[in-house]
Amino acid sequence: VHGDGSSMSGHEHEIRDLAAKMLRTFKEADKDGDGLLNFEEFSNSLSLGQQSQLLCRLLFRGFDANGNHFVDAVEYCRCLFILTLGSPDQRAQFAFDMYRGKDAGIEEKHVRVVVDAMCDVLKGMGVDISDHSAITSHLFSRLRGDSTSQSISFDSYEQAVQNSKSITVDLQTLISGGPMEHTTVARGSTIRPFR
């Protein structure tokens, strides 16, 4: 029931239940009870495993909106809402911030960190990608588009995200030597980019 006496819709109940679950998860992760998650508490709450520490660091950077090296309950819930219920623009802004940290734009070094993180996750699943450099260069080039700048602005990034299907297909081709839409990669496989 709202303050004005009207009833909540089913969608509002779902959002309220989701918020309560997020807060419970935050409180469970906050082992020292100080109301803040340090990196270790945050990482443990995600349960991504050792192979994903780089990905956890990227996510932690994205969640830590004020840059104080801790994630509070508001930051935690805000980011989870963006990732689960946010608009495409909100999710694009979150990803852009996660890539670049506090820098002005995305540089190739930022893309390399994200590629390395994703390759670590794949390695944990038994898939080894041998050449991160080729993937990084190609992805940065596609994100940059026609620009010759060494840094990608949010507008350029957002435009690339809108064209993400073509970037995804290009990356699949680069990684596997052919589109992966109908390809199953066996555990323990090695994927080598074509040259």
C-alpha positions as protocol buffer text, in pm:
chain_id: "A"
residue {
  index: 1
  type: VAL
  ca { x: 0 y: 0 z: 0 }
}
residue {
  index: 2
  type: HIS
  ca { x: 131 y: 343 z: -97 }
}
residue {
  index: 3
  type: GLY
  ca { x: 127 y: 639 z: 141 }
}
residue {
  index: 4
  type: ASP
  ca { x: -184 y: 769 z: -38 }
}
residue {
  index: 5
  type: GLY
  ca { x: -373 y: 444 z: 34 }
}
residue {
  index: 6
  type: SER
  ca { x: -350 y: 300 z: -318 }
}
residue {
  index: 7
  type: SER
  ca { x: -230 y: -56 z: -370 }
}
residue {
  index: 8
  type: MET
  ca { x: 106 y: -153 z: -520 }
}
residue {
  index: 9
  type: SER
  ca { x: 105 y: -322 z: -858 }
}
residue {
  index: 10
  type: GLY
  ca { x: 258 y: -665 z: -912 }
}
residue {
  index: 11
  type: HIS
  ca { x: 561 y: -501 z: -1071 }
}
residue {
  index: 12
  type: GLU
  ca { x: 609 y: -274 z: -769 }
}
residue {
  index: 13
  type: HIS
  ca { x: 594 y: -581 z: -541 }
}
residue {
  index: 14
  type: GLU
  ca { x: 862 y: -750 z: -754 }
}
residue {
  index: 15
  type: ILE
  ca { x: 1087 y: -445 z: -732 }
}
residue {
  index: 16
  type: ARG
  ca { x: 1034 y: -419 z: -357 }
}
residue {
  index: 17
  type: ASP
  ca { x: 1113 y: -791 z: -313 }
}
residue {
  index: 18
  type: LEU
  ca { x: 1423 y: -756 z: -531 }
}
residue {
  index: 19
  type: ALA
  ca { x: 1543 y: -457 z: -325 }
}
residue {
  index: 20
  type: ALA
  ca { x: 1493 y: -651 z: -2 }
}
residue {
  index: 21
  type: LYS
  ca { x: 1688 y: -946 z: -144 }
}
residue {
  index: 22
  type: MET
  ca { x: 1972 y: -716 z: -255 }
}
residue {
  index: 23
  type: LEU
  ca { x: 1994 y: -561 z: 92 }
}
residue {
  index: 24
  type: ARG
  ca { x: 1998 y: -907 z: 255 }
}
residue {
  index: 25
  type: THR
  ca { x: 2275 y: -1015 z: 19 }
}
residue {
  index: 26
  type: PHE
  ca { x: 2470 y: -698 z: 99 }
}
residue {
  index: 27
  type: LYS
  ca { x: 2434 y: -754 z: 476 }
}
residue {
  index: 28
  type: GLU
  ca { x: 2542 y: -1117 z: 443 }
}
residue {
  index: 29
  type: ALA
  ca { x: 2849 y: -1011 z: 244 }
}
residue {
  index: 30
  type: ASP
  ca { x: 2940 y: -739 z: 496 }
}
residue {
  index: 31
  type: LYS
  ca { x: 3128 y: -977 z: 726 }
}
residue {
  index: 32
  type: ASP
  ca { x: 3267 y: -708 z: 958 }
}
residue {
  index: 33
  type: GLY
  ca { x: 2930 y: -528 z: 981 }
}
residue {
  index: 34
  type: ASP
  ca { x: 3071 y: -182 z: 905 }
}
residue {
  index: 35
  type: GLY
  ca { x: 2813 y: -109 z: 633 }
}
residue {
  index: 36
  type: LEU
  ca { x: 3078 y: -118 z: 359 }
}
residue {
  index: 37
  type: LEU
  ca { x: 3208 y: -396 z: 137 }
}
residue {
  index: 38
  type: ASN
  ca { x: 3582 y: -406 z: 83 }
}
residue {
  index: 39
  type: PHE
  ca { x: 3710 y: -586 z: -225 }
}
residue {
  index: 40
  type: GLU
  ca { x: 3737 y: -924 z: -51 }
}
residue {
  index: 41
  type: GLU
  ca { x: 3380 y: -908 z: 84 }
}
residue {
  index: 42
  type: PHE
  ca { x: 3251 y: -790 z: -254 }
}
residue {
  index: 43
  type: SER
  ca { x: 3440 y: -1062 z: -442 }
}
residue {
  index: 44
  type: ASN
  ca { x: 3316 y: -1335 z: -207 }
}
residue {
  index: 45
  type: SER
  ca { x: 2956 y: -1215 z: -252 }
}
residue {
  index: 46
  type: LEU
  ca { x: 2981 y: -1276 z: -627 }
}
residue {
  index: 47
  type: SER
  ca { x: 3112 y: -1633 z: -596 }
}
residue {
  index: 48
  type: LEU
  ca { x: 3293 y: -1616 z: -930 }
}
residue {
  index: 49
  type: GLY
  ca { x: 3601 y: -1811 z: -818 }
}
residue {
  index: 50
  type: GLN
  ca { x: 3973 y: -1744 z: -835 }
}
residue {
  index: 51
  type: GLN
  ca { x: 3989 y: -1731 z: -1215 }
}
residue {
  index: 52
  type: SER
  ca { x: 3761 y: -1427 z: -1207 }
}
residue {
  index: 53
  type: GLN
  ca { x: 3952 y: -1195 z: -973 }
}
residue {
  index: 54
  type: LEU
  ca { x: 4025 y: -949 z: -1254 }
}
residue {
  index: 55
  type: LEU
  ca { x: 3657 y: -943 z: -1351 }
}
residue {
  index: 56
  type: CYS
  ca { x: 3567 y: -890 z: -983 }
}
residue {
  index: 57
  type: ARG
  ca { x: 3806 y: -593 z: -971 }
}
residue {
  index: 58
  type: LEU
  ca { x: 3639 y: -440 z: -1276 }
}
residue {
  index: 59
  type: LEU
  ca { x: 3294 y: -488 z: -1128 }
}
residue {
  index: 60
  type: PHE
  ca { x: 3412 y: -349 z: -794 }
}
residue {
  index: 61
  type: ARG
  ca { x: 3541 y: -40 z: -974 }
}
residue {
  index: 62
  type: GLY
  ca { x: 3204 y: -3 z: -1147 }
}
residue {
  index: 63
  type: PHE
  ca { x: 3008 y: -42 z: -822 }
}
residue {
  index: 64
  type: ASP
  ca { x: 3234 y: 198 z: -626 }
}
residue {
  index: 65
  type: ALA
  ca { x: 3072 y: 513 z: -762 }
}
residue {
  index: 66
  type: ASN
  ca { x: 3244 y: 756 z: -523 }
}
residue {
  index: 67
  type: GLY
  ca { x: 3590 y: 600 z: -564 }
}
residue {
  index: 68
  type: ASN
  ca { x: 3654 y: 543 z: -191 }
}
residue {
  index: 69
  type: HIS
  ca { x: 3756 y: 177 z: -248 }
}
residue {
  index: 70
  type: PHE
  ca { x: 3447 y: 48 z: -68 }
}
residue {
  index: 71
  type: VAL
  ca { x: 3095 y: -34 z: -187 }
}
residue {
  index: 72
  type: ASP
  ca { x: 2814 y: 84 z: 38 }
}
residue {
  index: 73
  type: ALA
  ca { x: 2457 y: -51 z: 36 }
}
residue {
  index: 74
  type: VAL
  ca { x: 2329 y: 229 z: -189 }
}
residue {
  index: 75
  type: GLU
  ca { x: 2605 y: 175 z: -448 }
}
residue {
  index: 76
  type: TYR
  ca { x: 2552 y: -201 z: -433 }
}
residue {
  index: 77
  type: CYS
  ca { x: 2175 y: -188 z: -483 }
}
residue {
  index: 78
  type: ARG
  ca { x: 2194 y: 92 z: -742 }
}
residue {
  index: 79
  type: CYS
  ca { x: 2434 y: -104 z: -961 }
}
residue {
  index: 80
  type: LEU
  ca { x: 2243 y: -430 z: -926 }
}
residue {
  index: 81
  type: PHE
  ca { x: 1924 y: -247 z: -1027 }
}
residue {
  index: 82
  type: ILE
  ca { x: 2103 y: -99 z: -1329 }
}
residue {
  index: 83
  type: LEU
  ca { x: 2237 y: -439 z: -1431 }
}
residue {
  index: 84
  type: THR
  ca { x: 1904 y: -617 z: -1384 }
}
residue {
  index: 85
  type: LEU
  ca { x: 1634 y: -358 z: -1457 }
}
residue {
  index: 86
  type: GLY
  ca { x: 1821 y: -61 z: -1599 }
}
residue {
  index: 87
  type: SER
  ca { x: 1767 y: 93 z: -1939 }
}
residue {
  index: 88
  type: PRO
  ca { x: 2016 y: 17 z: -2217 }
}
residue {
  index: 89
  type: ASP
  ca { x: 2159 y: 369 z: -2167 }
}
residue {
  index: 90
  type: GLN
  ca { x: 2212 y: 307 z: -1794 }
}
residue {
  index: 91
  type: ARG
  ca { x: 2382 y: -26 z: -1858 }
}
residue {
  index: 92
  type: ALA
  ca { x: 2602 y: 132 z: -2127 }
}
residue {
  index: 93
  type: GLN
  ca { x: 2708 y: 407 z: -1885 }
}
residue {
  index: 94
  type: PHE
  ca { x: 2788 y: 148 z: -1616 }
}
residue {
  index: 95
  type: ALA
  ca { x: 3001 y: -56 z: -1858 }
}
residue {
  index: 96
  type: PHE
  ca { x: 3178 y: 257 z: -1984 }
}
residue {
  index: 97
  type: ASP
  ca { x: 3261 y: 359 z: -1625 }
}
residue {
  index: 98
  type: MET
  ca { x: 3378 y: 6 z: -1547 }
}
residue {
  index: 99
  type: TYR
  ca { x: 3613 y: 10 z: -1848 }
}
residue {
  index: 100
  type: ARG
  ca { x: 3771 y: 345 z: -1778 }
}
residue {
  index: 101
  type: GLY
  ca { x: 3768 y: 388 z: -1401 }
}
residue {
  index: 102
  type: LYS
  ca { x: 3821 y: 756 z: -1331 }
}
residue {
  index: 103
  type: ASP
  ca { x: 3992 y: 837 z: -1663 }
}
residue {
  index: 104
  type: ALA
  ca { x: 3828 y: 1069 z: -1919 }
}
residue {
  index: 105
  type: GLY
  ca { x: 3774 y: 806 z: -2189 }
}
residue {
  index: 106
  type: ILE
  ca { x: 3844 y: 446 z: -2279 }
}
residue {
  index: 107
  type: GLU
  ca { x: 4196 y: 376 z: -2401 }
}
residue {
  index: 108
  type: GLU
  ca { x: 4331 y: 53 z: -2547 }
}
residue {
  index: 109
  type: LYS
  ca { x: 4488 y: -33 z: -2208 }
}
residue {
  index: 110
  type: HIS
  ca { x: 4138 y: -29 z: -2053 }
}
residue {
  index: 111
  type: VAL
  ca { x: 4005 y: -264 z: -2319 }
}
residue {
  index: 112
  type: ARG
  ca { x: 4302 y: -497 z: -2256 }
}
residue {
  index: 113
  type: VAL
  ca { x: 4211 y: -526 z: -1887 }
}
residue {
  index: 114
  type: VAL
  ca { x: 3852 y: -623 z: -1977 }
}
residue {
  index: 115
  type: VAL
  ca { x: 3967 y: -872 z: -2243 }
}
residue {
  index: 116
  type: ASP
  ca { x: 4212 y: -1026 z: -1994 }
}
residue {
  index: 117
  type: ALA
  ca { x: 3933 y: -1055 z: -1735 }
}
residue {
  index: 118
  type: MET
  ca { x: 3699 y: -1227 z: -1979 }
}
residue {
  index: 119
  type: CYS
  ca { x: 3978 y: -1460 z: -2094 }
}
residue {
  index: 120
  type: ASP
  ca { x: 4046 y: -1550 z: -1729 }
}
residue {
  index: 121
  type: VAL
  ca { x: 3680 y: -1644 z: -1687 }
}
residue {
  index: 122
  type: LEU
  ca { x: 3689 y: -1856 z: -2003 }
}
residue {
  index: 123
  type: LYS
  ca { x: 4010 y: -2021 z: -1888 }
}
residue {
  index: 124
  type: GLY
  ca { x: 3834 y: -2117 z: -1565 }
}
residue {
  index: 125
  type: MET
  ca { x: 3575 y: -2288 z: -1786 }
}
residue {
  index: 126
  type: GLY
  ca { x: 3849 y: -2480 z: -1966 }
}
residue {
  index: 127
  type: VAL
  ca { x: 3874 y: -2258 z: -2276 }
}
residue {
  index: 128
  type: ASP
  ca { x: 4215 y: -2104 z: -2343 }
}
residue {
  index: 129
  type: ILE
  ca { x: 4237 y: -1802 z: -2572 }
}
residue {
  index: 130
  type: SER
  ca { x: 4597 y: -1770 z: -2683 }
}
residue {
  index: 131
  type: ASP
  ca { x: 4628 y: -1414 z: -2815 }
}
residue {
  index: 132
  type: HIS
  ca { x: 4468 y: -1141 z: -2607 }
}
residue {
  index: 133
  type: SER
  ca { x: 4651 y: -868 z: -2801 }
}
residue {
  index: 134
  type: ALA
  ca { x: 4475 y: -936 z: -3131 }
}
residue {
  index: 135
  type: ILE
  ca { x: 4136 y: -941 z: -2962 }
}
residue {
  index: 136
  type: THR
  ca { x: 4213 y: -621 z: -2771 }
}
residue {
  index: 137
  type: SER
  ca { x: 4332 y: -435 z: -3082 }
}
residue {
  index: 138
  type: HIS
  ca { x: 4033 y: -544 z: -3285 }
}
residue {
  index: 139
  type: LEU
  ca { x: 3779 y: -458 z: -3015 }
}
residue {
  index: 140
  type: PHE
  ca { x: 3936 y: -117 z: -2951 }
}
residue {
  index: 141
  type: SER
  ca { x: 3938 y: -46 z: -3323 }
}
residue {
  index: 142
  type: ARG
  ca { x: 3568 y: -139 z: -3354 }
}
residue {
  index: 143
  type: LEU
  ca { x: 3475 y: 68 z: -3047 }
}
residue {
  index: 144
  type: ARG
  ca { x: 3669 y: 364 z: -3183 }
}
residue {
  index: 145
  type: GLY
  ca { x: 3505 y: 345 z: -3525 }
}
residue {
  index: 146
  type: ASP
  ca { x: 3637 y: 595 z: -3779 }
}
residue {
  index: 147
  type: SER
  ca { x: 3801 y: 812 z: -3517 }
}
residue {
  index: 148
  type: THR
  ca { x: 4180 y: 832 z: -3498 }
}
residue {
  index: 149
  type: SER
  ca { x: 4168 y: 933 z: -3133 }
}
residue {
  index: 150
  type: GLN
  ca { x: 4354 y: 719 z: -2881 }
}
residue {
  index: 151
  type: SER
  ca { x: 4062 y: 758 z: -2639 }
}
residue {
  index: 152
  type: ILE
  ca { x: 3696 y: 665 z: -2688 }
}
residue {
  index: 153
  type: SER
  ca { x: 3430 y: 906 z: -2563 }
}
residue {
  index: 154
  type: PHE
  ca { x: 3104 y: 789 z: -2410 }
}
residue {
  index: 155
  type: ASP
  ca { x: 2916 y: 897 z: -2726 }
}
residue {
  index: 156
  type: SER
  ca { x: 3143 y: 680 z: -2944 }
}
residue {
  index: 157
  type: TYR
  ca { x: 3114 y: 393 z: -2699 }
}
residue {
  index: 158
  type: GLU
  ca { x: 2734 y: 423 z: -2687 }
}
residue {
  index: 159
  type: GLN
  ca { x: 2717 y: 420 z: -3068 }
}
residue {
  index: 160
  type: ALA
  ca { x: 2935 y: 107 z: -3076 }
}
residue {
  index: 161
  type: VAL
  ca { x: 2710 y: -59 z: -2816 }
}
residue {
  index: 162
  type: GLN
  ca { x: 2410 y: 10 z: -3040 }
}
residue {
  index: 163
  type: ASN
  ca { x: 2599 y: -172 z: -3318 }
}
residue {
  index: 164
  type: SER
  ca { x: 2715 y: -445 z: -3079 }
}
residue {
  index: 165
  type: LYS
  ca { x: 2580 y: -735 z: -3285 }
}
residue {
  index: 166
  type: SER
  ca { x: 2831 y: -665 z: -3563 }
}
residue {
  index: 167
  type: ILE
  ca { x: 3113 y: -623 z: -3309 }
}
residue {
  index: 168
  type: THR
  ca { x: 3017 y: -952 z: -3142 }
}
residue {
  index: 169
  type: VAL
  ca { x: 3020 y: -1138 z: -3473 }
}
residue {
  index: 170
  type: ASP
  ca { x: 3357 y: -982 z: -3562 }
}
residue {
  index: 171
  type: LEU
  ca { x: 3503 y: -1088 z: -3226 }
}
residue {
  index: 172
  type: GLN
  ca { x: 3367 y: -1440 z: -3262 }
}
residue {
  index: 173
  type: THR
  ca { x: 3530 y: -1460 z: -3604 }
}
residue {
  index: 174
  type: LEU
  ca { x: 3859 y: -1326 z: -3468 }
}
residue {
  index: 175
  type: ILE
  ca { x: 3863 y: -1566 z: -3173 }
}
residue {
  index: 176
  type: SER
  ca { x: 3756 y: -1882 z: -3351 }
}
residue {
  index: 177
  type: GLY
  ca { x: 3835 y: -1835 z: -3714 }
}
residue {
  index: 178
  type: GLY
  ca { x: 3459 y: -1849 z: -3786 }
}
residue {
  index: 179
  type: PRO
  ca { x: 3125 y: -1750 z: -3636 }
}
residue {
  index: 180
  type: MET
  ca { x: 3049 y: -1935 z: -3312 }
}
residue {
  index: 181
  type: GLU
  ca { x: 2670 y: -1911 z: -3325 }
}
residue {
  index: 182
  type: HIS
  ca { x: 2632 y: -2283 z: -3392 }
}
residue {
  index: 183
  type: THR
  ca { x: 2962 y: -2403 z: -3250 }
}
residue {
  index: 184
  type: THR
  ca { x: 3003 y: -2580 z: -2917 }
}
residue {
  index: 185
  type: VAL
  ca { x: 3343 y: -2540 z: -2754 }
}
residue {
  index: 186
  type: ALA
  ca { x: 3450 y: -2848 z: -2562 }
}
residue {
  index: 187
  type: ARG
  ca { x: 3593 y: -2817 z: -2213 }
}
residue {
  index: 188
  type: GLY
  ca { x: 3972 y: -2812 z: -2233 }
}
residue {
  index: 189
  type: SER
  ca { x: 3972 y: -2660 z: -2582 }
}
residue {
  index: 190
  type: THR
  ca { x: 4216 y: -2398 z: -2699 }
}
residue {
  index: 191
  type: ILE
  ca { x: 4089 y: -2117 z: -2918 }
}
residue {
  index: 192
  type: ARG
  ca { x: 4350 y: -1946 z: -3133 }
}
residue {
  index: 193
  type: PRO
  ca { x: 4274 y: -1629 z: -3330 }
}
residue {
  index: 194
  type: PHE
  ca { x: 4331 y: -1661 z: -3700 }
}
residue {
  index: 195
  type: ARG
  ca { x: 4617 y: -1464 z: -3846 }
}
